Coordinates of C-alpha atoms in Angstrom, one line a residue:
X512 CA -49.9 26.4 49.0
X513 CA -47.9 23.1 49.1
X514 CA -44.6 23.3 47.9
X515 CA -43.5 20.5 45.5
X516 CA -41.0 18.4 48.1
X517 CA -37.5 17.9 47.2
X518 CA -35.5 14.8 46.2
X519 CA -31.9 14.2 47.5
X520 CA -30.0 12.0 45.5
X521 CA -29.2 8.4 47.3
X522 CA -26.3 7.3 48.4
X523 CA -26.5 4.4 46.0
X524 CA -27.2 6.7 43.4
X525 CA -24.1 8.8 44.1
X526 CA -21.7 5.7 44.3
X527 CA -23.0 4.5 41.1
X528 CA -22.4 7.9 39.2
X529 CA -18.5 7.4 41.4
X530 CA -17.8 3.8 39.8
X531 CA -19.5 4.8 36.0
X532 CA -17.0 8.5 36.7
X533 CA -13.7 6.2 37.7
X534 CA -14.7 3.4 34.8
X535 CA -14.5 6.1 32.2
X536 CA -11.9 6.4 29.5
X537 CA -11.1 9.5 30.0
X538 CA -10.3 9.0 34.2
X539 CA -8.6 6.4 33.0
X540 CA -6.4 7.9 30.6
X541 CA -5.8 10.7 33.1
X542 CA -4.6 8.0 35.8
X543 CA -2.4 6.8 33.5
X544 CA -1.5 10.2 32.4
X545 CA 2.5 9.6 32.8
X546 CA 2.4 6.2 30.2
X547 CA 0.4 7.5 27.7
X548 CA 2.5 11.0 27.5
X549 CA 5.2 7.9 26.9
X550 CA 3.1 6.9 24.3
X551 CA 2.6 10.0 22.6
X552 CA 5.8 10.5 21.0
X553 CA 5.6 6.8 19.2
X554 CA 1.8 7.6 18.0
X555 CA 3.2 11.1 17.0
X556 CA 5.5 9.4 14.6
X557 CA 3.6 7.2 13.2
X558 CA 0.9 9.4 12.2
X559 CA 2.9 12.0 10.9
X560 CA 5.7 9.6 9.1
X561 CA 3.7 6.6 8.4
X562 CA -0.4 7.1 7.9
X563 CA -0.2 11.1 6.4
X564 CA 2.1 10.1 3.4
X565 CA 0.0 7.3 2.6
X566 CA -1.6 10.1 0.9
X567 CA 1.1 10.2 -1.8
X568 CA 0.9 7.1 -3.2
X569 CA -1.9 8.5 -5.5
X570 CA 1.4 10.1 -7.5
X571 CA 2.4 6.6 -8.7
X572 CA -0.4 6.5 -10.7
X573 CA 0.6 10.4 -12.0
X574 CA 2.6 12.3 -14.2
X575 CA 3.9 14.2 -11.2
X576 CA 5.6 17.5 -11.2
X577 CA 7.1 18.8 -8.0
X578 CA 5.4 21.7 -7.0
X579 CA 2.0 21.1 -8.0
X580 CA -0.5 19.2 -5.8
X581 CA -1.2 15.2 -5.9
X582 CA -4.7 16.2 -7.7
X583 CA -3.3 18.8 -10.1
X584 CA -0.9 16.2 -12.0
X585 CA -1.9 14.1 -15.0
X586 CA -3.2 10.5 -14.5
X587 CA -1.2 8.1 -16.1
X588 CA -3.0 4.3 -14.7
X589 CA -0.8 2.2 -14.4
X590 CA 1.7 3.8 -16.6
X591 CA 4.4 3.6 -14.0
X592 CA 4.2 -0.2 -13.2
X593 CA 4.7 -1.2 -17.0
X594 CA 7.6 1.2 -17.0
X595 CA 8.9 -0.8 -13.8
X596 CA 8.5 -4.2 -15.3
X597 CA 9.7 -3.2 -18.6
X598 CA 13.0 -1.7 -17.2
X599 CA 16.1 -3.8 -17.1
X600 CA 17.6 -1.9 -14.3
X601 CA 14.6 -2.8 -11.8
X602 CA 14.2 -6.3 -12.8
X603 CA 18.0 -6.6 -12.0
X604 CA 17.4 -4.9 -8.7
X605 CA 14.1 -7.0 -8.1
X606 CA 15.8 -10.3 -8.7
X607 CA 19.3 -9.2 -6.3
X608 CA 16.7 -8.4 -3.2
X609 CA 14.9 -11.8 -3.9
X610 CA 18.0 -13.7 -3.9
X611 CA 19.8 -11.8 -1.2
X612 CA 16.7 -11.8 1.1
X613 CA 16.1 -15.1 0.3
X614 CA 19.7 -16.1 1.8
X615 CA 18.9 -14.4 4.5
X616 CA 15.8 -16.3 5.6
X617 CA 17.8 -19.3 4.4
X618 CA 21.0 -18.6 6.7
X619 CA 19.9 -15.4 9.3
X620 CA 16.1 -17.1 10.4
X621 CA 17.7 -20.0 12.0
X622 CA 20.9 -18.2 13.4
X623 CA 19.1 -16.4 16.6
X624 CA 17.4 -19.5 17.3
X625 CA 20.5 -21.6 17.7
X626 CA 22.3 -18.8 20.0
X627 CA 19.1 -18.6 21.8
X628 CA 19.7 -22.1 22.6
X629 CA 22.8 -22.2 23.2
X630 CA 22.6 -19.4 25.7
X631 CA 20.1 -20.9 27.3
X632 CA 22.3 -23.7 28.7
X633 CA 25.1 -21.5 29.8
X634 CA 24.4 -22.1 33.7
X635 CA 27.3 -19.6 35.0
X636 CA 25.8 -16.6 35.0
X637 CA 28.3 -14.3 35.0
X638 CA 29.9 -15.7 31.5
X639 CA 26.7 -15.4 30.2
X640 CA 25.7 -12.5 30.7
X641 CA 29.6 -11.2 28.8
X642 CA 28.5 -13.8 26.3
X643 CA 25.2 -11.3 26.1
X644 CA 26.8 -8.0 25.9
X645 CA 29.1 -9.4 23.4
X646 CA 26.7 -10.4 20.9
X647 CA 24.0 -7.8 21.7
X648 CA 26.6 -5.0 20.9
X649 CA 26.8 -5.3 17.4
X650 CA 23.3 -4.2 16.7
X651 CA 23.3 -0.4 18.8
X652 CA 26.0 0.3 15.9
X653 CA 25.0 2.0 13.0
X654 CA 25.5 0.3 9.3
X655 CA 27.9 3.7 8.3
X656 CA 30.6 2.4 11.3
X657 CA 30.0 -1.4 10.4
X658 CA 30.7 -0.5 6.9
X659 CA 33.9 1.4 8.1
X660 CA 35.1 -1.6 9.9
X661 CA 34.2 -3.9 6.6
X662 CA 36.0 -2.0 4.5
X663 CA 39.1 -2.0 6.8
X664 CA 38.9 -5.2 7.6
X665 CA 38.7 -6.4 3.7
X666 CA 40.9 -3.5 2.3
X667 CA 43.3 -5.2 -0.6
X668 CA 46.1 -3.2 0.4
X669 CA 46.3 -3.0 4.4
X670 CA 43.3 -4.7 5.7
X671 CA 43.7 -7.8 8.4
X672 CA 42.0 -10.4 6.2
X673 CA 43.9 -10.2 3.2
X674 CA 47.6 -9.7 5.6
X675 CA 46.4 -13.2 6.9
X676 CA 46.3 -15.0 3.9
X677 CA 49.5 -13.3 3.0
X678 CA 51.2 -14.7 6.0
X679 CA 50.3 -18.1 4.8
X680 CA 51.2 -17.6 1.4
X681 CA 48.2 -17.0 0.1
X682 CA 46.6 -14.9 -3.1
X683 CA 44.7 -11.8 -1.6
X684 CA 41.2 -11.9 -2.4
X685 CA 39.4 -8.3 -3.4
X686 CA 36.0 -9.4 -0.9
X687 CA 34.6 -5.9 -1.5
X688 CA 34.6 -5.8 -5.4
X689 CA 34.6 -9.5 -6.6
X690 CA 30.8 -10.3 -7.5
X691 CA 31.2 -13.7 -6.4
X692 CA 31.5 -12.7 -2.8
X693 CA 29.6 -9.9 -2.1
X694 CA 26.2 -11.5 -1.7
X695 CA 27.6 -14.3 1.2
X696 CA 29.6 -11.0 2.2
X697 CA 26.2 -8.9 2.7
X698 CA 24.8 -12.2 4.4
X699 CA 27.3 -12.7 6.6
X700 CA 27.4 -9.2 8.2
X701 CA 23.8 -9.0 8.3
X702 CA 23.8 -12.0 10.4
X703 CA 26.4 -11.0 12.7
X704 CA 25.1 -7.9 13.3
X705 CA 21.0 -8.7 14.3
X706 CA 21.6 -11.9 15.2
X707 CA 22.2 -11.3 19.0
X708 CA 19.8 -8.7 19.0
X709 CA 17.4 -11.0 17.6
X710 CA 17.9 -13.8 19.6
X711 CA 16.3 -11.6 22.9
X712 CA 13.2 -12.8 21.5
X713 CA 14.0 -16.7 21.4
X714 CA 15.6 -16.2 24.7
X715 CA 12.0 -14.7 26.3
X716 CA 10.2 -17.2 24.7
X717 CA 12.1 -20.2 26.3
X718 CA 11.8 -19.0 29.6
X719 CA 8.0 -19.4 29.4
X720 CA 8.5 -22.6 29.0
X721 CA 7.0 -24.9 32.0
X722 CA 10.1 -26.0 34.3
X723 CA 8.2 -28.7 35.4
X724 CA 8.0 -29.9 32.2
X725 CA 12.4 -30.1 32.2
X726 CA 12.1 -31.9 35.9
X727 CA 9.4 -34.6 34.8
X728 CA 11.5 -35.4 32.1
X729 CA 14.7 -35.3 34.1
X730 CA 13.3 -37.7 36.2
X731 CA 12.4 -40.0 32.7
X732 CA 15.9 -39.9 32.1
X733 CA 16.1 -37.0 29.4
X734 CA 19.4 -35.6 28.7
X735 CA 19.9 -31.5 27.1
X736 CA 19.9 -32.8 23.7
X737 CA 16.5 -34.4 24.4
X738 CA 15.1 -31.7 26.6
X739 CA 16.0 -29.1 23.9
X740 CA 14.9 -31.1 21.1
X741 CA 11.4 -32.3 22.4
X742 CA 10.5 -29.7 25.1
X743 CA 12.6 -26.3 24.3
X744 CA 11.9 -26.1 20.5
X745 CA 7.9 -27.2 20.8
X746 CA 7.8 -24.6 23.5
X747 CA 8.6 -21.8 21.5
X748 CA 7.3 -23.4 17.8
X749 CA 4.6 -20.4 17.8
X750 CA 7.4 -17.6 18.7
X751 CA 9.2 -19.0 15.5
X752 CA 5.8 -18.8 13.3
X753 CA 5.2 -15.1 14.1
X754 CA 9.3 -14.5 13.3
X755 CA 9.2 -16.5 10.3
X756 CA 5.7 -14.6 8.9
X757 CA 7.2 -11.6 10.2
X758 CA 10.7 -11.9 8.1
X759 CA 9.1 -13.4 5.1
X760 CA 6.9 -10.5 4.1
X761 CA 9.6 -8.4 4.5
X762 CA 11.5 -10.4 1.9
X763 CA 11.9 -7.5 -0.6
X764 CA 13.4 -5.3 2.0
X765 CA 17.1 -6.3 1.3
X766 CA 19.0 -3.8 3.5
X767 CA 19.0 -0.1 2.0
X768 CA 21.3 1.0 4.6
X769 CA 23.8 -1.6 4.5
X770 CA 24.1 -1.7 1.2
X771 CA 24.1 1.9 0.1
X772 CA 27.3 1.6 2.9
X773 CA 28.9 -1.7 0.6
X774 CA 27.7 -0.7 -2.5
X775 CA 30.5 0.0 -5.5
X776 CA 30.0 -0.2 -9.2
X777 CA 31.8 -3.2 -9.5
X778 CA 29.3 -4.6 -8.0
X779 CA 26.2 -2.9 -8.8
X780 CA 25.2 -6.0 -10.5
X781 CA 24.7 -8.2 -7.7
X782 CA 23.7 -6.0 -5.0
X783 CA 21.6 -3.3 -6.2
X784 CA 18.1 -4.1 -4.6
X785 CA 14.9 -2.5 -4.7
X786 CA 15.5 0.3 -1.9
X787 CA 18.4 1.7 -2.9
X788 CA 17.2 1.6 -6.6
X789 CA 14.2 3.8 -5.8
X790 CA 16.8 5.9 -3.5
X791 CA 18.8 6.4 -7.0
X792 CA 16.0 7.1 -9.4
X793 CA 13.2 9.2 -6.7
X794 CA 15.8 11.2 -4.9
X795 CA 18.7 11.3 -6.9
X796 CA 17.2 11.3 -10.6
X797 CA 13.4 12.8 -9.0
X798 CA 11.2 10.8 -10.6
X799 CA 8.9 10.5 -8.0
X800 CA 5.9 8.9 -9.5
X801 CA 8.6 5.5 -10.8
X802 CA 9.9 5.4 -7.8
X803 CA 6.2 5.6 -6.1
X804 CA 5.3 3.0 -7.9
X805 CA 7.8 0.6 -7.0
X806 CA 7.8 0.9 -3.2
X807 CA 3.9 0.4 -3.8
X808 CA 4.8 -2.6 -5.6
X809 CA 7.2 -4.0 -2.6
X810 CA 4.5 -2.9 -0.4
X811 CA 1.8 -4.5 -1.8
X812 CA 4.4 -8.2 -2.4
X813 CA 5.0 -7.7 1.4
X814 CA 1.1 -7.8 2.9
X815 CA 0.2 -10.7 0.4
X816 CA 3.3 -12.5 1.5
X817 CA 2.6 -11.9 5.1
X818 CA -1.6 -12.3 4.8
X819 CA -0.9 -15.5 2.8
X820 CA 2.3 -17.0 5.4
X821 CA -1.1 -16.1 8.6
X822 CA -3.2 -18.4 6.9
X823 CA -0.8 -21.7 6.0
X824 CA 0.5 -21.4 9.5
X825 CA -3.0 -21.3 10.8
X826 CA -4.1 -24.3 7.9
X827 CA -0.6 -26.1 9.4
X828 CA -0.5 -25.3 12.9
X829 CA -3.4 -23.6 13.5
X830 CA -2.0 -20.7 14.7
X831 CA -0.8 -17.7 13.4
X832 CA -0.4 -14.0 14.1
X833 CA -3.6 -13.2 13.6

């Protein structure tokens, strides 16, 4: 009786299996092991904090009652959004993130790019890199300890900036609770707070410029006004497109944290904006399903804003983010 002869795999065969075993996702997430467990935390977050409450949106289009769940409530449409537009207090909060955002763009966009810049053609090393931690500082503190120091710093009775004027003989000026200046006042801090911070960006984007593009011209006879003007700012154009797109659909994002920190009622009328208005009414007042409905509104302003910005930059400059 002849037995059926047996078949040993080739080497060829084995090394093939090796390379398809080592190309795999899964050897390759396990190589990796010690970045993605990096990762994980970060994805964690998001999932839980940003992509599972998408769920409750549906309750801006319900009569919602704590307690119950999202499909248990009354449907109300759009119920909620004619409230929103129909309510003085949210217009009034609509139009002060507008304007105050708006000022922002106006006066912070620019603001990194210049320090950017600027740093950039600081050549002693050591005074730059104080210059850096200087500016950089500002933003690792939270709003609650900047809004300390604000306050200090603008107090009526003892603060430094009204003892100034005082010195020279001068009216004090109430900063904190005059309408007039808390907008620029809101600005101002905004800008020198995230504008060192901001300008890390700039600053990376300048040093992939081509040198050889600054020694060519060097040898043309270029000075630093004309090397920053005709090679530094082309160079980082599409850095400043993907900022710009960026900071422009977050246009109704005025500051909740800063403000709720700056906010009195003397104000209230100038610098009540969108986010801490839905703080007041969905966690202070709990109506959930108005407030809903607003940051679904802001939501939905900021991905047209930032899908229409893509597409005139890519019309424009052909490029965009993506």
């Amino acid at each position: 009786m002849k037995t059926a002869p047996t078949t040993v795999p080739s080497k060829s065969l084995k090394h093939k299996n090796s390379l398809k075993h080592k190309n795999s996702f899964f050897f390759y997430v396990w190589k990796n092991k010690f970045l993605y467990a990096l990762f994980l935390l970060p994805f964690l977050y998001y999932i839980i904090f940003q992509y599972i409450p998408i769920y409750g949106i549906s309750i801006a289009f319900q009569d919602y009652m704590p307690g119950k769940p999202f499909i248990g409530n009354e449907w109300i449409g759009l119920k909620n959004f004619r409230l929103a537009f129909s309510s003085k207090p949210f217009l009034e909060a609509l139009r002060n993130t507008v304007i105050i955002s708006f000022s922002k763009i106006v006066f912070g966009f620019p603001f990194p790019i210049i320090i950017a810049l600027l740093l950039n053609e600081i050549r002693a090393v050591r005074f730059k890199k104080i210059v850096q931690t200087a500016i950089y500082f500002p933003h690792f503190v939270s709003w609650v300890i900047v809004g300390a120091i604000i306050l200090s710093f603008f107090s009526v009775n003892d603060g430094l900036f009204n003892m100034i004027l005082k010195s020279f003989g001068l009216e004090k000026m109430k900063i904190l609770t005059n309408p007039q200046y808390f907008r620029p006042m809101l600005v101002m801090s905004s800008m020198w707070k995230e504008a060192g911070m901001s300008s890390i960006i700039y600053l990376a984007a300048i040093t992939g410029v081509d040198t050889q593009t600054y020694e060519a011209s060097l040898i043309d006879g270029a000075n630093r006004w004309q090397q920053m003007r005709y090679i530094t700012l082309p160079g980082i154009a599409t850095t400043v497109s993907i900022m710009f797109i960026l900071q422009l659909g977050s246009i109704l994002s005025a500051g909740m944290e800063q403000t709720l920190v700056l906010l009195n009622p003397l104000v209230a009328s100038v610098g009540e904006n969108i986010d801490t208005f839905v703080y007041k009414v969905g966690l202070k007042q709990g109506d959930y399903s108005f407030s809903t409905a607003v940051g679904l509104f802001k939501s939905a302003v900021g991905y047209v804003l930032v899908m229409g910005t893509n597409r005139l930059s890519k019309a424009i400059k052909g490029e965009g983010i993506f």
